[in-house]
Amino acid sequence: MPMTQIVIENPILNSPYEEPRRHFRFSDEGITNDIVEARRVSSYFMPIPAPKKKGKQLAFDTEWTKDRVEENKFINRVRGRVAQWRQGGYVGITKTTRQLLEYWTRPGRDRRLFFCQIEAAETAIYITEVANKYDAWIDNDLRTFNQDANPLLHRIAFKMATGAGKTVVMAMVIAWHTLNKLANPQDARFSDAFLIVTPGITIRDRLRVLLPNDPHNFYRQMDIVSSERMAELHRAKIVITNFHTFKARERGDAGRLTKSILSAGGPSPFTETPDQMVRRACRELGNKKNIVVINDEAHHCYRRRVGGEEVKLTGEERKEAEKREEEARIWISGLEAVKAKVGVKAVYDLSATPFFLRGSGYEEGTLFPWVVSDFSLIDAIESGIVKVPRVPVADDSMVGGQPTYRELWLRIRDDLPKKGRKAEALTGEPKLPAELQGALHSLYGNYEKYYRQWEHNAEARAAGTTPPVFIVVCNNTSVSKLAFDWIAGWKKTLADGSTVVVPGALAVFSNEESGDWTSRPNTILVDSTQLESGEAMSAEFKKAAAAEIEEFKWEYRQRTGRDAEGFTDEDLLREVMNTVGKLGKLGENIKCVVSVSMLTEGWDANTVTHILGVRAFGTQLLCEQVIGRGLRRMSYALNDEGHFEPEYAEVYGVPFSFIPCSGSRKDPKPGPMPTRVRALEERIACEIAFPRLVGYRYELGGERLSAQFTDESRYSLSTADIPTKTENAPIVGESVIHDLEDLKRRREQEVAFLLAKLVLEKYFRQDGTTRTDRQPEHRFDPEVQAWLFPQLLGIARRWLAECVTLKDNTFPQLLLLIEFAHDAADRIYKAIVASTDGSKTLKPILRPYDPVGSTRYVDFDTTRPVYPTRPDKCHISHVVADTESWEQKMAQVLEDMDEVVAYVKNQGVGFTMPYTLNGEERNYIPDFIARVGDGHGRDDLLNLIVEVTGEKKKDKAAKVATARTLWVPAVNTHGGFGRWAFLEISDPWDAQNTIRALLAKGAKSE
């Protein structure tokens, strides 16, 4: 009985920034529209059975049976333990790791990380730092899995859907390893040397963002580490290469015959040894040992299972499997050689589809058993992280069990040219099977609506949005050439021997103009496999693409003023393909890509809206890999529910079965058009810089110290903070009590000495600075005002006697524990400040490595209302509004005032003020900064912080008080950041008068 077709209009159920809480239920027949209030368990789908012949008709075996869904029990167990550890506060990790986790998850981040990215990094951390203490079974199982498949390597895999941000996870792993290794070079769990291996040149080049010195590096762009820690990352050694570099190269220039004679049937002396290959591939790692390997798109890296499943393959499928196996062998053998030569601490695999394929010796569709974390495509769809693929769910032909354009290949394969047919045989008018023509016309008809929508949206085009992209994935060069000619145009020879270019059948994609080729092609033909390997294109393909290659050489000369002869044809086409959808690049005008073989992983144009498959798809894995090329979102702005709005990719010819969504509407509904808010280089004169503070300190005038203890000085020690007795008991036998007797035996005098020492080292340094870090060990610091120690010791003794409360089973020596000691030292210092009259000076504590912020780094998208700013008043393109009117009005007021030289709305700027509320440290984000002329001349403008206040709240009072009594006085005392003032405005419609009253008051006081 055929399954009931369920169609889901909007499958987005969850926030991308939180653990998924809901999912659509699968039944025995497939997906339902029933929503389950829980996270989906990790599972995977077994391959779809091949279509069966029944008489003369095709019958599609698409019944959904229980054995098609397999639960990933190991992954789910690991996921559960990581979740418990997360909820328990991340116990058992290094201080550096804790700082990173807190940084990645802190509230108020401008660049929030997806939950799936944080979970993947958490899983790597848990397995490395925690699991061996509580869950030894994880490492034991991983060793067993690897012993079977990769006996020489210890691999850990993370399954993340295309578009879920694998590159961000790589950056997180590199930062975590590097900072831990630098903090403790003796810790053998970590490394600061990394070899990143990719399946091709496209991804290799794109992953340059993992190099800390790259101008677009992800550590800064995605806020993986704080600015002050960037300098540490520069000490990491990182090599990024494609696996082809592991292929042993020929050395020397001897002829083939000479090499053959000298080899005499043995290993060739002219071929690199594995050691020589590793030296070449890892040269930039220097003398580093025990490195970390990161495999991107790691499903390409495996060794064929000896004695495994034998599947009889024929024709192109057999050749494809042999090619895959050879490439996989080169990759994994290369890593084994690297381990033998320099040592490999860990191998982290990342892939959207870490499955074994047919011909690998494993059952087709088997998940790599060493996968520890899974955020599948359906999870990503339900969280809105990727576009929603829409496949045909019904048509009016009523032939077969599936819509014609879903199982397209089975209907057209016998009418298409086979691989190897000479290009000359394909000259003349291109003729496609009727079903393929129909699919192209139908999908193009929908594409044209998207295209016209873009064409008529002047705002979107002005914002730099490039046209939507249509991709066609073909099985061989002959078919791709046929499709390309039909779509883009072909050369016809006339009776007199002259030629004319015949327009393509799809107007927007045609490369014809006035009987000749257009100067800027709309459609390109690429052989992605050849381009990715870095090898030369075949002569056959070059002949097919000759016209477009010449056109792009001409365009390159026009754009750059330089000759393109230094480029190989392969370089040029690779540049075009990799810049599709990128403004100002060679590929910005491309609207259609006809590809031989699959478009490679890493090809990440987020403007793809339509995909047509003209090839065989034996498994859902292949379907997902092809569809993945069109799943990257354009907008990452949240709606009012905290979810992303759905974006769609229309798909024909790919029998994808995970989540059927409604087919194309007659008129596609446009998604919210995001506005790019950014600093504009031509407005650099309006740049606003500001100090970045982490706190405040007092510089005391005299050297006679006293302390005034208050209720805030009091401190209670309780076993709620740390147990002093622990009972360990076996299942049978005698139990034993563990206690802190060793600590209790320390002298109480030692506690007073430590507290006085800490106050001295943190707040009374010789250079006048303050230490904000909490050193994990007690060590003497000589750079202090040591002559003050006797006074501080006396104050510390008083504090211990007057302010410390000992609850049940506690004792003063607990203050020797470092966290308690720092808390005590901070209370003692505040008491000293409180007792000082008139002679104390408030100073700012600046970020040590990044003390100055600027408007020049602002660049983000938003779907909130925006107010375009005046070019002569604001460095940033727009003011982003949180309300219907007041931000817009405030911006208008500032622009209309002659006194205001420049201003900025503090959104995405990074200007914060540290303050404390109920004992908790927080950051306050004021609304505006304006540089105002107040009679001191253009070289001495007043930096006015403007806060627009609505309803009075407790936290607003604390913020305003901090700005007025701490931040502004501290910064003005410093003197190195100009003059600053703070103004609270209750009515934006009277802001001009309020600002001028402040300026007038300041003028009178001088």
C-alpha angles and dihedrals in degrees: 000000000000118000120255108254111240115198120195117198099195115013096181107118105151144051114254090224099055135059107273111262102180139039142172113261121241117216129191087274097049138268120356131195090240111119118219115206096225141068116281113253115239112263138144136219122243116228120284111253115252116261114269128220117237110183108305095332130085114241117196116214098213102142110138109232131180095248090062092072119063122188116227096226096176092051092047092051091050091045090053094051092047090050091052090048091049092050090047093059103263099286123191101031135119122267090247092053091049091052091052094048091049090048093050094047102035117130117252098033112160089210104044116196121228115254090239090057093050092045092053091051091044090053092052090049094047093051093047102040109020116020096074088062097048111008111035089160090076094062091040092053092046091052090050092049092048094044088061098046109015107019094170097048137056104220128184117186133203118200111209127164120245108275094023092109110260091165090058089053090051089053090049092051092048092049092047094050096041099047092046092049092050091047091052114013090183094061103106093196092076139058137191095203122083137185112196114194124195135184094239151356096274094062092038090058094041092053092063083100085079091067108093091217094055110110090229096042116158094226089073100023094052093031094240093154132018117261092252091060097051091089089061092053090057087069092066119101111225128179120185117193142151118247091249087079088071091065109106110248129218115250126204130024100257117139123260093254093050091050091048093051094046093047091054093190095309132094111313115249086210094061122083117256117230090257092053091048091052092049089054096043096044100035093120092057089070113196095339116140133196095026131184117246121207116194114200115204086009095181085088090064117078142106120242111254111249110230090006130135112319114211121186108231127182139193120346092354091059093048091048091051092048091050092049091049093051092049091047090050092052091049099048094039088053092054091048089053090049090052092049092051106037105005128248120231096189141346116219114197121199123188142140089219112031094171134129113247131217113290095029093108090250126096107277113262095020112152116237099261092220092067107124102174130039132191101164131200092259090051089051091049092050089049093047094237093129137032116273111249110224116200129182109277098175142005138177099249094085090200116135129351096286133049112274095242093051097057092031099142095061089057099047108030096095092053097053128088117264125239115275096032106139118257089233089066089060098057120117128041112353113236120196129190111267093245091053092048089049092050092050093048093046097047091041090053089059092042091054090060090054090046095050089047089055092042093055095043101092092175093056093047092047088052089058101258111156124213122281115267131229118200129197117197113201132186100231145004095264094054093043091051091050092050092044093053092048092049102037105025139266140229117259122198113223127214092263092055096255121123135228130189112243113214119249119255093246109063101208091049097045117120092199124108124173094339094312138077115286116247091235113043118221093197130042133193115215135177097212095185094058094042092051096051091055089233124132118274117252117263088241092057094043089055091051092049099037095111096051092045090057091046092054092048088055092048092048090055091049094049100043105022087230130112117257094212091103087064120083115225087250092054091050096049091043090053091050093047094046094050098050106135094016117122117236094014132109092259099049094101096048114118102168132035119193107195133195107221119348121331103252126256110261093042092124109174103157092199094074109122104159133044129185120189117207099175143068120288110195096172143025085244091066090045091054093047093054095041089048090072089069102040104086112114125233099206129043097182117127125231125223091279092057091251133114117254111247119262120192141217115199111218132192128175095021111103094214113169110176103097122359111210128187115287125245117306118226087250116027113231109237115234120228109293107233119220118224108227111197148144111266117220093215089060096054090125087071094055115136121204125193139180119259111220131192095185148321135266138188124235106210117217103212131045095229106098129199135165133222109200118207136172088281089060093061119106131189124202113208138169085236086076097044129358114237094195129043127181118212116192134177122221089257126017141032123341124219132212118226116198142166095256092133090058093045091055090064114103118260088228087066089062093056091047092052094049093049090048092051094049089049095049095044103041111015105054123154094239092052095244127126127230111228097177123091108229111219092220135047107245131156115255113202096194094086140102090261094179089072093060098094091055092047091049090055092049091048091053090050091050092051091050098042107029111032120093118196113207125195116320095359131120136189093256089074084080087072087074105100101236093049091046093054092048090051093048091052091053092049092051092050089052090053092051092048091056095051114097123205099328100082124101123206113227132180123244104221128204103268099227103020108035098153128057127192144191090238094086097057114122124140143126127245138176092199119109112282137198115213109231130225112261092225095050110038135044091203121075097228145014110231114220126216092181135040097259124348099082090048091048093047091051091048091051093050092048093049095051114093089206091064111085096176138351141180137197105233098237117128089351095109097228109148139160119214113229139160128236122180090346093305121119113232141165123241118211111202119209106238143005118206128184104218134189109230102168099286096101133252092292094058107042122167115247102219119195109206123200119186107209126203123165113010113248133175094245091049090056090051091048094049092045090052092050094050102037103030117015101042096041092045094050093044090050090053089058097197099098103052126249121322135191136175127223129184114206122195097181120039089194088064096037095112092059092044093052094046091049089055091049092048091049090051092050092052093050093058 
